[in-house]
Short mmCIF file of N, CA and C in Angstrom, two decimals:
data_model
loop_
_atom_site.label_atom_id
_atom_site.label_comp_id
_atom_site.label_asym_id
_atom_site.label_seq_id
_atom_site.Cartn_x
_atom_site.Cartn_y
_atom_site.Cartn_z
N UNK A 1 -0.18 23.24 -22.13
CA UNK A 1 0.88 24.12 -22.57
C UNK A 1 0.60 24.50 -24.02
N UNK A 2 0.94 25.83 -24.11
CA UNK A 2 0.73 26.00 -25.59
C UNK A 2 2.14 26.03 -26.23
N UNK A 3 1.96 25.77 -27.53
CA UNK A 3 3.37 25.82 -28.15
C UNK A 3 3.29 26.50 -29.36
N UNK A 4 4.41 26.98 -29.99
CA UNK A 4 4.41 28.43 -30.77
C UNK A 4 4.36 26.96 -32.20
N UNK A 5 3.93 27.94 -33.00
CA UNK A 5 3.62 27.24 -34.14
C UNK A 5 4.63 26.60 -34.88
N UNK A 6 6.19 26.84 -34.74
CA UNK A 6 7.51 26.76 -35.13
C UNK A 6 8.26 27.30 -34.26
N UNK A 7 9.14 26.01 -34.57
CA UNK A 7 9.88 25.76 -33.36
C UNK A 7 11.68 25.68 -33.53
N UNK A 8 12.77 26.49 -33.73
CA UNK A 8 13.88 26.02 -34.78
C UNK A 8 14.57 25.47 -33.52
N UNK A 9 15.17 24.51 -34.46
CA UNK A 9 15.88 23.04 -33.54
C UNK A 9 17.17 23.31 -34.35
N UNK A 10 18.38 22.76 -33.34
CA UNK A 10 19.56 22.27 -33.89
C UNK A 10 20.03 20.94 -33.02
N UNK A 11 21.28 19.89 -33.63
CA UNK A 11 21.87 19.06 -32.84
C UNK A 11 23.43 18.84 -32.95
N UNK A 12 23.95 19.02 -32.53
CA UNK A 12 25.59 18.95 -32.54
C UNK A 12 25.72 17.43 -33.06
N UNK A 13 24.65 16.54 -33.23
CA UNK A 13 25.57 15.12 -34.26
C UNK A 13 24.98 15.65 -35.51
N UNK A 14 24.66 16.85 -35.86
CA UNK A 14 24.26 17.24 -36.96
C UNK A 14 24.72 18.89 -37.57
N UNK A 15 25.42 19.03 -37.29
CA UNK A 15 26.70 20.37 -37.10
C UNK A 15 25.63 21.42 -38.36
N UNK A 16 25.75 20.92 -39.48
CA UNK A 16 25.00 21.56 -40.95
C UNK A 16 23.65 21.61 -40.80
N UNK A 17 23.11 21.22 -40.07
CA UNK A 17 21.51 21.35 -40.22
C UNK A 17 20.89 22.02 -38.98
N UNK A 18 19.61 22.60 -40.12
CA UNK A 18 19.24 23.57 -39.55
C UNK A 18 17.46 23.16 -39.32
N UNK A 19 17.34 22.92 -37.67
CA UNK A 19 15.39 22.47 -38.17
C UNK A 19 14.63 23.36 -37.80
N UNK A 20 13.51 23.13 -38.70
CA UNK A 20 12.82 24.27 -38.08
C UNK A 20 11.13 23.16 -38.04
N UNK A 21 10.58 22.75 -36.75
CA UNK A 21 9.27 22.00 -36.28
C UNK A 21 8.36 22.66 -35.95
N UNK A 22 7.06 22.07 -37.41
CA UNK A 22 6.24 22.59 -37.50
C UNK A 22 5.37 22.16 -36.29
N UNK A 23 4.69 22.54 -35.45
CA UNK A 23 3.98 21.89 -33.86
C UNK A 23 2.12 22.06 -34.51
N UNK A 24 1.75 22.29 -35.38
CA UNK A 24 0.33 22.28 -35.76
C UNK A 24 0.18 21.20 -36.50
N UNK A 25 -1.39 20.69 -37.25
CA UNK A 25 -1.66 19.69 -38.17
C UNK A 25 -1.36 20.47 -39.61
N UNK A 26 -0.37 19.59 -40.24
CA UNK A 26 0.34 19.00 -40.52
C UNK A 26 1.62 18.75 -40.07
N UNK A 27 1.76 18.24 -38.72
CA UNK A 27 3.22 18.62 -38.27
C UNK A 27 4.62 17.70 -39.11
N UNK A 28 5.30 18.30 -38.72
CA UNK A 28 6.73 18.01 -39.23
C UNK A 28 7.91 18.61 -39.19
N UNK A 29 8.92 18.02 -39.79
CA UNK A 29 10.26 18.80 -39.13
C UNK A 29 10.87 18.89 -40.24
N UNK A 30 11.68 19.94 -41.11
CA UNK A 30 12.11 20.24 -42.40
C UNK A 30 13.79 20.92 -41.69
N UNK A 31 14.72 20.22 -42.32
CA UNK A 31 15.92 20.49 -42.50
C UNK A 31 16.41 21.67 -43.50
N UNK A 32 16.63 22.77 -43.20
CA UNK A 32 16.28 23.64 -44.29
C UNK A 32 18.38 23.34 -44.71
N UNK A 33 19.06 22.49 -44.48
CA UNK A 33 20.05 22.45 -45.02
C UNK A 33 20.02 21.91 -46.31
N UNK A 34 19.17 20.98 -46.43
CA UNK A 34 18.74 19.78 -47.78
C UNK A 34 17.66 19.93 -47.65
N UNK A 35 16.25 20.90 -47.57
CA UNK A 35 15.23 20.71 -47.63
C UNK A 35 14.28 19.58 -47.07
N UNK A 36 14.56 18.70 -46.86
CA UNK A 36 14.27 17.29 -46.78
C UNK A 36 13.20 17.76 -45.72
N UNK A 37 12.05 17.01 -45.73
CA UNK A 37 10.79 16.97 -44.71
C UNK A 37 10.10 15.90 -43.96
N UNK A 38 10.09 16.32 -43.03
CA UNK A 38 10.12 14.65 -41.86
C UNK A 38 8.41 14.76 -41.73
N UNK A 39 7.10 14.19 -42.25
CA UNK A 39 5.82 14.25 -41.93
C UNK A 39 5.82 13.53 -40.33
N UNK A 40 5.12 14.13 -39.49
CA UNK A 40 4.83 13.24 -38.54
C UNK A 40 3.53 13.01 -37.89
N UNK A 41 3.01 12.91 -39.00
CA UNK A 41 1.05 12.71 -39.22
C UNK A 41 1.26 11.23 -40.35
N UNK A 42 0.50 10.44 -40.07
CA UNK A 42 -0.17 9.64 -41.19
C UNK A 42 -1.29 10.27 -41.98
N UNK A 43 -1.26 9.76 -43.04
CA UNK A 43 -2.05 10.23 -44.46
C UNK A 43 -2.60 9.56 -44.78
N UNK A 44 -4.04 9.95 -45.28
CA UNK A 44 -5.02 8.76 -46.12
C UNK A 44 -4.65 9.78 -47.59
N UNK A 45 -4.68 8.84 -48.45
CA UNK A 45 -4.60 9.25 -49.81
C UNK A 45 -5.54 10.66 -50.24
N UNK A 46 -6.68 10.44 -50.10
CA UNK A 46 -7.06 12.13 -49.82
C UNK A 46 -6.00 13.02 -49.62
N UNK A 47 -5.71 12.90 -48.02
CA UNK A 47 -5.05 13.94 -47.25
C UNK A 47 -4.21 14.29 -47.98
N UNK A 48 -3.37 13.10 -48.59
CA UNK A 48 -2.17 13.62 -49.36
C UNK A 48 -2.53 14.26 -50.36
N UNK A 49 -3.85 14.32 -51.21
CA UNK A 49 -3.95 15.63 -51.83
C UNK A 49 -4.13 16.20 -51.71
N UNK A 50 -4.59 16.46 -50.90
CA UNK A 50 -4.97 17.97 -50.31
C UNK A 50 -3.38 18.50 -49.71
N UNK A 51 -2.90 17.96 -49.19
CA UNK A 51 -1.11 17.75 -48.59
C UNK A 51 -0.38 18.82 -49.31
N UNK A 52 -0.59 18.06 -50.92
CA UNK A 52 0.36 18.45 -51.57
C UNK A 52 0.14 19.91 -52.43
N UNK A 53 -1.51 20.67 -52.03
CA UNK A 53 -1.37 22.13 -52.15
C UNK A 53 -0.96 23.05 -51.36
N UNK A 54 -1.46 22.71 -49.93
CA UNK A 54 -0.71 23.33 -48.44
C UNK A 54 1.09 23.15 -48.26
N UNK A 55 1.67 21.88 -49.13
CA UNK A 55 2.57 21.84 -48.65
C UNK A 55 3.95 22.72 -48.43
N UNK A 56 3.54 23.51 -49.69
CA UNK A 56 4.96 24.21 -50.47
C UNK A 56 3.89 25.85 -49.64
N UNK A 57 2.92 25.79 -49.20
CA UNK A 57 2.63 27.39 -48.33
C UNK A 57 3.65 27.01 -46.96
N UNK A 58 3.22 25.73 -46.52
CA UNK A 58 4.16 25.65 -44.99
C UNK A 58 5.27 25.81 -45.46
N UNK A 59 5.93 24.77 -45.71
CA UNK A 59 7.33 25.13 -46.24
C UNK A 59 7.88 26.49 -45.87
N UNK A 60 7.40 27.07 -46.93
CA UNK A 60 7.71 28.69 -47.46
C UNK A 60 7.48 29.38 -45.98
N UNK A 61 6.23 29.30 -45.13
CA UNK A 61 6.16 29.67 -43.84
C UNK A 61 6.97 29.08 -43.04
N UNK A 62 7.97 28.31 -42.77
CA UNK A 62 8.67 27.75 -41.65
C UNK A 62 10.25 29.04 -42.47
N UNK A 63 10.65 29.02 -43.46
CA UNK A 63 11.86 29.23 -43.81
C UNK A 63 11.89 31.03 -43.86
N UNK A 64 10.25 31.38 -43.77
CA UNK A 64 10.05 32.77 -43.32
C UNK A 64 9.98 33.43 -42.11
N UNK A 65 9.55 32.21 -41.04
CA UNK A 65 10.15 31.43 -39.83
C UNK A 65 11.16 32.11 -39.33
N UNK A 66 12.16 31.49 -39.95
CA UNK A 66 13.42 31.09 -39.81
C UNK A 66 14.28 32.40 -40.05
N UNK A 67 13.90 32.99 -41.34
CA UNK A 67 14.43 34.02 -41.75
C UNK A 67 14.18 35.62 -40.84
N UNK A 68 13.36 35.08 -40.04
CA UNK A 68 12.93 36.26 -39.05
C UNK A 68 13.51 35.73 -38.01
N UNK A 69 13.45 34.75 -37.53
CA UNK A 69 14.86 34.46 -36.19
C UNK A 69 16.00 35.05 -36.44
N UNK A 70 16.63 34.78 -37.39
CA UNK A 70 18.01 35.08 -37.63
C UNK A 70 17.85 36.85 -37.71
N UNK A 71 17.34 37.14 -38.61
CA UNK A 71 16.85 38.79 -38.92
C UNK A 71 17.27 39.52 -37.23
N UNK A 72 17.02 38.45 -36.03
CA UNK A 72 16.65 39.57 -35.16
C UNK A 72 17.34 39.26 -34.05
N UNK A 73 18.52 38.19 -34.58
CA UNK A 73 19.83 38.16 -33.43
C UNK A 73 20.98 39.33 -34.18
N UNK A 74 20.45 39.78 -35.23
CA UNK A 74 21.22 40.75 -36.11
C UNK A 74 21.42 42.28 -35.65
N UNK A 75 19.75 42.18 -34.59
CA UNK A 75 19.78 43.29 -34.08
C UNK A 75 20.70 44.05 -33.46
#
């Protein structure tokens, strides 16, 4: 199965938050209510530097994501 690169999630024990799951390497799941970012890869210290130049491009790509979902129930 293939799966789309982002994925936006919600849960009713979580009324305010909004997820949006990243399904590629670096995956993870970012709450764009509090920002907060769930990694769900382990890291060797390397990785994490390298991590932490890619990180704030994904980011920015999941919430551009996001901003185009919504954009187009507007329709």
């Amino acid at each position: 199965m293939e799966l789309p690169k982002f994925i936006l999630g919600d849960n009713t024990d979580y009324p305010n938050a909004i997820f949006i799951i990243h399904t590629e390497y670096p995956r993870f799941i970012i709450n764009l209510e509090d920002d907060e970012v769930e990694w769900m890869e382990d890291f060797t210290a390397e990785d994490e530097r390298e991590l932490e130049t890619e990180a704030e491009n994904l980011i920015q790509a999941a919430n551009e994501f996001y901003d185009r979902e919504v954009s187009r129930y507007d329709e």
